[in-house]
PDB file of C-alpha atoms in Angstrom:
ATOM      1  CA  MET A  28     166.173   0.033 -81.927  1.00 57.00           C
ATOM      2  CA  GLU A  29     166.204  -2.400 -78.992  1.00 63.00           C
ATOM      3  CA  LEU A  30     162.708  -1.181 -78.007  1.00 64.00           C
ATOM      4  CA  LEU A  31     161.477  -1.674 -81.577  1.00 63.00           C
ATOM      5  CA  ILE A  32     162.751  -5.252 -81.624  1.00 64.00           C
ATOM      6  CA  GLU A  33     161.264  -5.899 -78.187  1.00 66.00           C
ATOM      7  CA  TYR A  34     157.808  -4.598 -79.187  1.00 62.00           C
ATOM      8  CA  ALA A  35     157.990  -6.512 -82.480  1.00 63.00           C
ATOM      9  CA  GLY A  36     158.535  -9.741 -80.646  1.00 63.00           C
ATOM     10  CA  ARG A  37     155.901  -9.003 -78.003  1.00 68.00           C
ATOM     11  CA  TYR A  38     153.131  -8.097 -80.467  1.00 65.00           C
ATOM     12  CA  GLY A  39     154.127 -10.348 -83.345  1.00 69.00           C
ATOM     13  CA  LEU A  40     154.873  -7.636 -85.885  1.00 69.00           C
ATOM     14  CA  ASN A  41     155.852  -8.697 -89.353  1.00 68.00           C
ATOM     15  CA  GLN A  42     159.651  -8.890 -89.580  1.00 73.00           C
ATOM     16  CA  GLN A  43     159.673  -7.027 -92.934  1.00 74.00           C
ATOM     17  CA  ILE A  44     157.908  -4.087 -91.274  1.00 71.00           C
ATOM     18  CA  VAL A  45     160.441  -4.100 -88.439  1.00 72.00           C
ATOM     19  CA  ASP A  46     163.316  -4.144 -90.984  1.00 75.00           C
ATOM     20  CA  ASP A  47     161.768  -1.272 -92.978  1.00 75.00           C
ATOM     21  CA  ILE A  48     161.349   0.866 -89.882  1.00 75.00           C
ATOM     22  CA  SER A  49     164.885   0.039 -88.679  1.00 74.00           C
ATOM     23  CA  ARG A  50     166.332   1.114 -92.037  1.00 77.00           C
ATOM     24  CA  SER A  51     164.323   4.298 -91.973  1.00 76.00           C
ATOM     25  CA  PHE A  52     165.578   5.225 -88.505  1.00 72.00           C
ATOM     26  CA  GLY A  53     169.108   4.606 -89.803  1.00 72.00           C
ATOM     27  CA  GLN A  54     168.484   6.897 -92.759  1.00 69.00           C
ATOM     28  CA  LEU A  55     167.149   9.601 -90.417  1.00 67.00           C
ATOM     29  CA  TYR A  56     170.186   9.351 -88.127  1.00 70.00           C
ATOM     30  CA  ARG A  57     172.640   9.445 -91.062  1.00 68.00           C
ATOM     31  CA  ASP A  58     170.687  12.223 -92.797  1.00 68.00           C
ATOM     32  CA  GLU A  59     170.880  10.374 -96.110  1.00 65.00           C
ATOM     33  CA  ALA A  60     170.406  12.352 -99.346  1.00 68.00           C
ATOM     34  CA  HIS A  61     167.740  10.051-100.810  1.00 75.00           C
ATOM     35  CA  PRO A  62     165.482   8.869 -97.971  1.00 77.00           C
ATOM     36  CA  SER A  63     162.672   6.343 -98.500  1.00 81.00           C
ATOM     37  CA  ALA A  64     159.046   7.355 -98.370  1.00 86.00           C
ATOM     38  CA  LEU A  65     158.784   5.905 -94.843  1.00 84.00           C
ATOM     39  CA  THR A  66     161.832   7.855 -93.758  1.00 85.00           C
ATOM     40  CA  ARG A  67     160.266  11.065 -95.007  1.00 87.00           C
ATOM     41  CA  VAL A  68     157.067  10.314 -93.150  1.00 89.00           C
ATOM     42  CA  LEU A  69     158.964   9.639 -89.914  1.00 86.00           C
ATOM     43  CA  PHE A  70     160.919  12.866 -90.366  1.00 86.00           C
ATOM     44  CA  ASP A  71     157.761  14.927 -90.775  1.00 91.00           C
ATOM     45  CA  ALA A  72     155.967  13.184 -87.911  1.00 90.00           C
ATOM     46  CA  ASP A  73     158.853  13.962 -85.559  1.00 87.00           C
ATOM     47  CA  ASN A  74     158.811  17.628 -86.511  1.00 89.00           C
ATOM     48  CA  LEU A  75     155.026  18.049 -86.665  1.00 92.00           C
ATOM     49  CA  ASP A  76     154.801  16.742 -83.126  1.00 90.00           C
ATOM     50  CA  LYS A  77     156.373  20.006 -81.958  1.00 89.00           C
ATOM     51  CA  LEU A  78     153.938  22.300 -83.811  1.00 94.00           C
ATOM     52  CA  GLY A  79     150.466  23.679 -83.093  1.00 92.00           C
ATOM     53  CA  SER A  80     148.746  24.317 -79.756  1.00 89.00           C
ATOM     54  CA  LEU A  81     149.324  20.765 -78.625  1.00 90.00           C
ATOM     55  CA  GLY A  82     152.971  20.842 -79.632  1.00 91.00           C
ATOM     56  CA  ILE A  83     153.815  24.018 -77.745  1.00 90.00           C
ATOM     57  CA  ALA A  84     151.793  22.813 -74.752  1.00 90.00           C
ATOM     58  CA  ASN A  85     153.896  19.637 -74.707  1.00 89.00           C
ATOM     59  CA  TYR A  86     157.022  21.757 -74.892  1.00 88.00           C
ATOM     60  CA  PHE A  87     156.127  23.532 -71.684  1.00 89.00           C
ATOM     61  CA  VAL A  88     154.931  20.341 -69.992  1.00 90.00           C
ATOM     62  CA  LYS A  89     158.310  18.703 -70.698  1.00 88.00           C
ATOM     63  CA  SER A  90     160.109  21.828 -69.467  1.00 87.00           C
ATOM     64  CA  GLY A  91     158.054  21.723 -66.283  1.00 86.00           C
ATOM     65  CA  LEU A  92     158.780  18.015 -65.728  1.00 86.00           C
ATOM     66  CA  LYS A  93     162.502  18.874 -65.930  1.00 86.00           C
ATOM     67  CA  GLY A  94     161.972  21.503 -63.213  1.00 83.00           C
ATOM     68  CA  ASN A  95     162.145  24.470 -65.568  1.00 82.00           C
ATOM     69  CA  GLY A  96     159.387  27.034 -65.123  1.00 85.00           C
ATOM     70  CA  ILE A  97     159.014  30.283 -67.044  1.00 90.00           C
ATOM     71  CA  SER A  98     162.345  32.031 -66.479  1.00 92.00           C
ATOM     72  CA  PRO A  99     164.813  34.117 -68.453  1.00 92.00           C
ATOM     73  CA  ASP A 100     166.582  30.899 -69.470  1.00 92.00           C
ATOM     74  CA  SER A 101     163.365  29.376 -70.844  1.00 93.00           C
ATOM     75  CA  LEU A 102     162.447  32.546 -72.706  1.00 95.00           C
ATOM     76  CA  TYR A 103     165.819  32.784 -74.426  1.00 96.00           C
ATOM     77  CA  ARG A 104     165.303  29.186 -75.645  1.00 95.00           C
ATOM     78  CA  LEU A 105     162.059  30.174 -77.353  1.00 96.00           C
ATOM     79  CA  THR A 106     164.365  31.529 -80.113  1.00 97.00           C
ATOM     80  CA  ALA A 107     164.663  27.949 -81.377  1.00 96.00           C
ATOM     81  CA  GLU A 108     160.919  27.235 -81.197  1.00 95.00           C
ATOM     82  CA  LEU A 109     160.003  30.419 -83.063  1.00 96.00           C
ATOM     83  CA  THR A 110     162.690  29.904 -85.697  1.00 97.00           C
ATOM     84  CA  TYR A 111     161.553  26.280 -86.236  1.00 96.00           C
ATOM     85  CA  ALA A 112     157.935  27.431 -86.487  1.00 95.00           C
ATOM     86  CA  ARG A 113     158.802  30.103 -89.065  1.00 96.00           C
ATOM     87  CA  HIS A 114     160.609  27.634 -91.328  1.00 96.00           C
ATOM     88  CA  ALA A 115     158.593  24.465 -90.557  1.00 95.00           C
ATOM     89  CA  PRO A 116     156.674  24.173 -93.890  1.00 95.00           C
ATOM     90  CA  ALA A 117     159.900  24.648 -95.852  1.00 94.00           C
ATOM     91  CA  CYS A 118     161.529  21.813 -93.884  1.00 93.00           C
ATOM     92  CA  MET A 119     158.852  19.163 -94.472  1.00 93.00           C
ATOM     93  CA  ALA A 120     159.668  16.157 -96.636  1.00 91.00           C
ATOM     94  CA  THR A 121     156.188  15.199 -97.790  1.00 92.00           C
ATOM     95  CA  PRO A 122     153.223  17.099 -99.265  1.00 93.00           C
ATOM     96  CA  ALA A 123     151.071  16.084 -96.288  1.00 94.00           C
ATOM     97  CA  GLY A 124     153.756  17.333 -93.869  1.00 94.00           C
ATOM     98  CA  TYR A 125     153.960  20.652 -95.749  1.00 95.00           C
ATOM     99  CA  GLU A 126     150.190  21.190 -95.561  1.00 95.00           C
ATOM    100  CA  LEU A 127     150.014  20.281 -91.868  1.00 95.00           C
ATOM    101  CA  ALA A 128     152.990  22.406 -90.967  1.00 96.00           C
ATOM    102  CA  SER A 129     151.480  25.350 -92.897  1.00 95.00           C
ATOM    103  CA  ARG A 130     148.390  25.110 -90.653  1.00 95.00           C
ATOM    104  CA  LYS A 131     150.056  24.328 -87.354  1.00 95.00           C
ATOM    105  CA  ALA A 132     153.194  26.529 -87.360  1.00 95.00           C
ATOM    106  CA  PRO A 133     151.279  29.851 -87.148  1.00 96.00           C
ATOM    107  CA  GLU A 134     149.563  28.566 -83.970  1.00 95.00           C
ATOM    108  CA  THR A 135     152.939  27.952 -82.368  1.00 94.00           C
ATOM    109  CA  TYR A 136     154.287  31.303 -83.507  1.00 95.00           C
ATOM    110  CA  GLN A 137     151.282  33.283 -82.285  1.00 95.00           C
ATOM    111  CA  PHE A 138     151.134  31.459 -78.965  1.00 95.00           C
ATOM    112  CA  ILE A 139     154.736  32.439 -78.168  1.00 95.00           C
ATOM    113  CA  LEU A 140     154.167  36.048 -79.241  1.00 96.00           C
ATOM    114  CA  ASN A 141     151.088  36.241 -77.052  1.00 96.00           C
ATOM    115  CA  LEU A 142     152.947  34.753 -74.089  1.00 96.00           C
ATOM    116  CA  LEU A 143     155.768  37.264 -74.376  1.00 97.00           C
ATOM    117  CA  LYS A 144     153.288  40.117 -74.638  1.00 97.00           C
ATOM    118  CA  SER A 145     151.431  38.930 -71.509  1.00 97.00           C
ATOM    119  CA  LEU A 146     154.688  38.714 -69.604  1.00 96.00           C
ATOM    120  CA  ARG A 147     155.596  42.249 -70.686  1.00 96.00           C
ATOM    121  CA  ASP A 148     152.136  43.645 -69.926  1.00 96.00           C
ATOM    122  CA  ASP A 149     152.181  42.085 -66.432  1.00 96.00           C
ATOM    123  CA  GLY A 150     155.648  43.438 -65.730  1.00 95.00           C
ATOM    124  CA  ILE A 151     157.155  39.979 -65.250  1.00 95.00           C
ATOM    125  CA  PHE A 152     159.739  39.696 -68.071  1.00 95.00           C
ATOM    126  CA  ASN A 153     160.469  42.273 -70.754  1.00 95.00           C
ATOM    127  CA  PHE A 154     161.410  39.955 -73.591  1.00 97.00           C
ATOM    128  CA  SER A 155     160.648  40.635 -77.242  1.00 96.00           C
ATOM    129  CA  VAL A 156     161.347  39.065 -80.680  1.00 97.00           C
ATOM    130  CA  GLU A 157     163.680  40.417 -83.304  1.00 96.00           C
ATOM    131  CA  ALA A 158     163.993  38.927 -86.809  1.00 97.00           C
ATOM    132  CA  VAL A 159     167.731  38.562 -87.437  1.00 96.00           C
ATOM    133  CA  THR A 160     169.293  37.350 -90.694  1.00 96.00           C
ATOM    134  CA  PHE A 161     172.253  35.075 -90.084  1.00 96.00           C
ATOM    135  CA  ASP A 162     173.987  33.128 -92.831  1.00 93.00           C
ATOM    136  CA  HIS A 163     171.062  33.701 -95.248  1.00 92.00           C
ATOM    137  CA  LEU A 164     168.552  32.395 -92.661  1.00 95.00           C
ATOM    138  CA  ILE A 165     165.991  34.426 -90.678  1.00 96.00           C
ATOM    139  CA  LEU A 166     166.144  33.748 -86.957  1.00 97.00           C
ATOM    140  CA  ASP A 167     163.459  34.906 -84.520  1.00 97.00           C
ATOM    141  CA  VAL A 168     165.702  35.887 -81.611  1.00 98.00           C
ATOM    142  CA  VAL A 169     164.036  36.239 -78.211  1.00 97.00           C
ATOM    143  CA  SER A 170     165.879  38.468 -75.789  1.00 97.00           C
ATOM    144  CA  PRO A 171     165.309  41.104 -73.113  1.00 96.00           C
ATOM    145  CA  SER A 172     165.414  44.788 -73.956  1.00 90.00           C
ATOM    146  CA  GLU A 173     168.332  45.281 -71.568  1.00 92.00           C
ATOM    147  CA  CYS A 174     170.457  43.484 -69.022  1.00 92.00           C
ATOM    148  CA  GLU A 175     169.271  43.139 -65.415  1.00 91.00           C
ATOM    149  CA  CYS A 176     171.890  45.743 -64.549  1.00 92.00           C
ATOM    150  CA  ARG A 177     170.114  48.148 -66.998  1.00 92.00           C
ATOM    151  CA  ALA A 178     173.034  48.196 -69.490  1.00 94.00           C
ATOM    152  CA  ASP A 179     172.606  47.379 -73.162  1.00 94.00           C
ATOM    153  CA  LEU A 180     173.128  43.761 -74.250  1.00 95.00           C
ATOM    154  CA  GLN A 181     175.355  42.721 -77.135  1.00 95.00           C
ATOM    155  CA  ARG A 182     174.736  39.716 -79.346  1.00 97.00           C
ATOM    156  CA  ARG A 183     176.983  37.257 -81.115  1.00 97.00           C
ATOM    157  CA  LEU A 184     175.977  34.497 -83.503  1.00 97.00           C
ATOM    158  CA  TRP A 185     178.068  31.675 -84.924  1.00 97.00           C
ATOM    159  CA  LYS A 186     177.798  28.098 -86.207  1.00 96.00           C
ATOM    160  CA  VAL A 187     179.440  24.925 -84.898  1.00 94.00           C
ATOM    161  CA  LYS A 188     179.368  21.422 -86.409  1.00 92.00           C
ATOM    162  CA  GLY A 189     177.774  19.283 -83.712  1.00 86.00           C
ATOM    163  CA  VAL A 190     177.432  15.561 -83.380  1.00 83.00           C
ATOM    164  CA  LYS A 191     173.973  15.412 -85.024  1.00 80.00           C
ATOM    165  CA  CYS A 192     173.704  18.699 -86.945  1.00 87.00           C
ATOM    166  CA  LEU A 193     175.144  22.086 -87.763  1.00 92.00           C
ATOM    167  CA  GLU A 194     174.386  24.113 -84.699  1.00 96.00           C
ATOM    168  CA  ILE A 195     173.485  27.774 -84.458  1.00 97.00           C
ATOM    169  CA  HIS A 196     174.824  29.448 -81.296  1.00 97.00           C
ATOM    170  CA  VAL A 197     173.277  32.700 -80.031  1.00 97.00           C
ATOM    171  CA  GLU A 198     174.989  34.533 -77.174  1.00 97.00           C
ATOM    172  CA  HIS A 199     173.825  37.646 -75.341  1.00 97.00           C
ATOM    173  CA  PHE A 200     176.338  39.319 -73.077  1.00 96.00           C
ATOM    174  CA  CYS A 201     176.624  42.493 -71.048  1.00 95.00           C
ATOM    175  CA  PRO A 202     179.895  44.499 -71.265  1.00 93.00           C
ATOM    176  CA  HIS A 203     179.036  46.206 -67.982  1.00 93.00           C
ATOM    177  CA  CYS A 204     178.380  43.320 -65.551  1.00 93.00           C
ATOM    178  CA  GLU A 205     179.818  40.592 -67.780  1.00 91.00           C
ATOM    179  CA  SER A 206     176.715  38.356 -67.558  1.00 93.00           C
ATOM    180  CA  ARG A 207     176.312  35.955 -70.492  1.00 94.00           C
ATOM    181  CA  HIS A 208     173.623  33.678 -71.881  1.00 95.00           C
ATOM    182  CA  GLU A 209     174.072  31.270 -74.707  1.00 96.00           C
ATOM    183  CA  ILE A 210     171.670  28.892 -76.467  1.00 96.00           C
ATOM    184  CA  ARG A 211     172.256  26.546 -79.341  1.00 96.00           C
ATOM    185  CA  PHE A 212     169.977  24.637 -81.685  1.00 95.00           C
ATOM    186  CA  CYS A 213     170.156  22.734 -84.961  1.00 94.00           C
ATOM    187  CA  THR A 214     169.985  24.757 -88.150  1.00 94.00           C
ATOM    188  CA  PRO A 215     166.600  24.145 -89.837  1.00 92.00           C
ATOM    189  CA  LYS A 216     166.999  21.958 -92.908  1.00 86.00           C
ATOM    190  CA  LEU A 217     165.267  24.009 -95.594  1.00 86.00           C
ATOM    191  CA  ARG A 218     164.345  22.237 -98.803  1.00 80.00           C
ATOM    192  CA  ALA A 219     164.952  23.754-102.205  1.00 65.00           C
ATOM    193  CA  ARG A 220     161.350  23.326-103.276  1.00 69.00           C
ATOM    194  CA  ARG A 221     157.930  22.304-101.983  1.00 69.00           C
ATOM    195  CA  PRO A 222     157.782  18.522-101.544  1.00 68.00           C
ATOM    196  CA  GLU A 223     156.007  16.473-104.192  1.00 64.00           C
ATOM    197  CA  GLY A 224     155.485  12.792-104.699  1.00 61.00           C
ATOM    198  CA  ASP A 225     153.880   9.750-103.193  1.00 56.00           C
ATOM    199  CA  VAL A 226     153.024  10.871 -99.663  1.00 53.00           C
ATOM    200  CA  ALA A 227     150.118  13.355 -99.976  1.00 49.00           C
ATOM    201  CA  VAL A 228     147.326  14.575 -97.718  1.00 43.00           C
TER     202      VAL A 228
END
């Protein structure tokens, strides 16, 4: 919010606009039950930014800037990206967001599937995707076919109330060598029905 106020002063933005945006950010953070139209637009914009060819490209760019290349750790984390892509349209808060997510999410999904196939075909990493139903939600779990020690992996899923959201935890562990890998991500916020109203394409 400090940045918003700073830019508002620097560029002479209308104070009413600044106040509206500030309230919308507050609604987003508190996850209020009846968000304003602006809040719904901001929610969709934040989520649409992660979808499509550009969205998944940005995901890998950001990972690279953090020093994370393509590795087992990064491939496990694709569980969250695939799951978000699967449910993206159902999470959107506006009609425009729904339509855009319906177009962009399949690009994200297919890109990741193609990447995993290329890694398998080239003998680099043998990771695949399994659709797993957990707490009435389909998760696209990315994991290797076996542990590095060649033993079978076991999987455990559970939920934890985090600071910002209800988190899904996915753990893969090997009973033979005792290696473990855990990821966590926010549960997608599915909406009961397709969004309607005042923010259309």
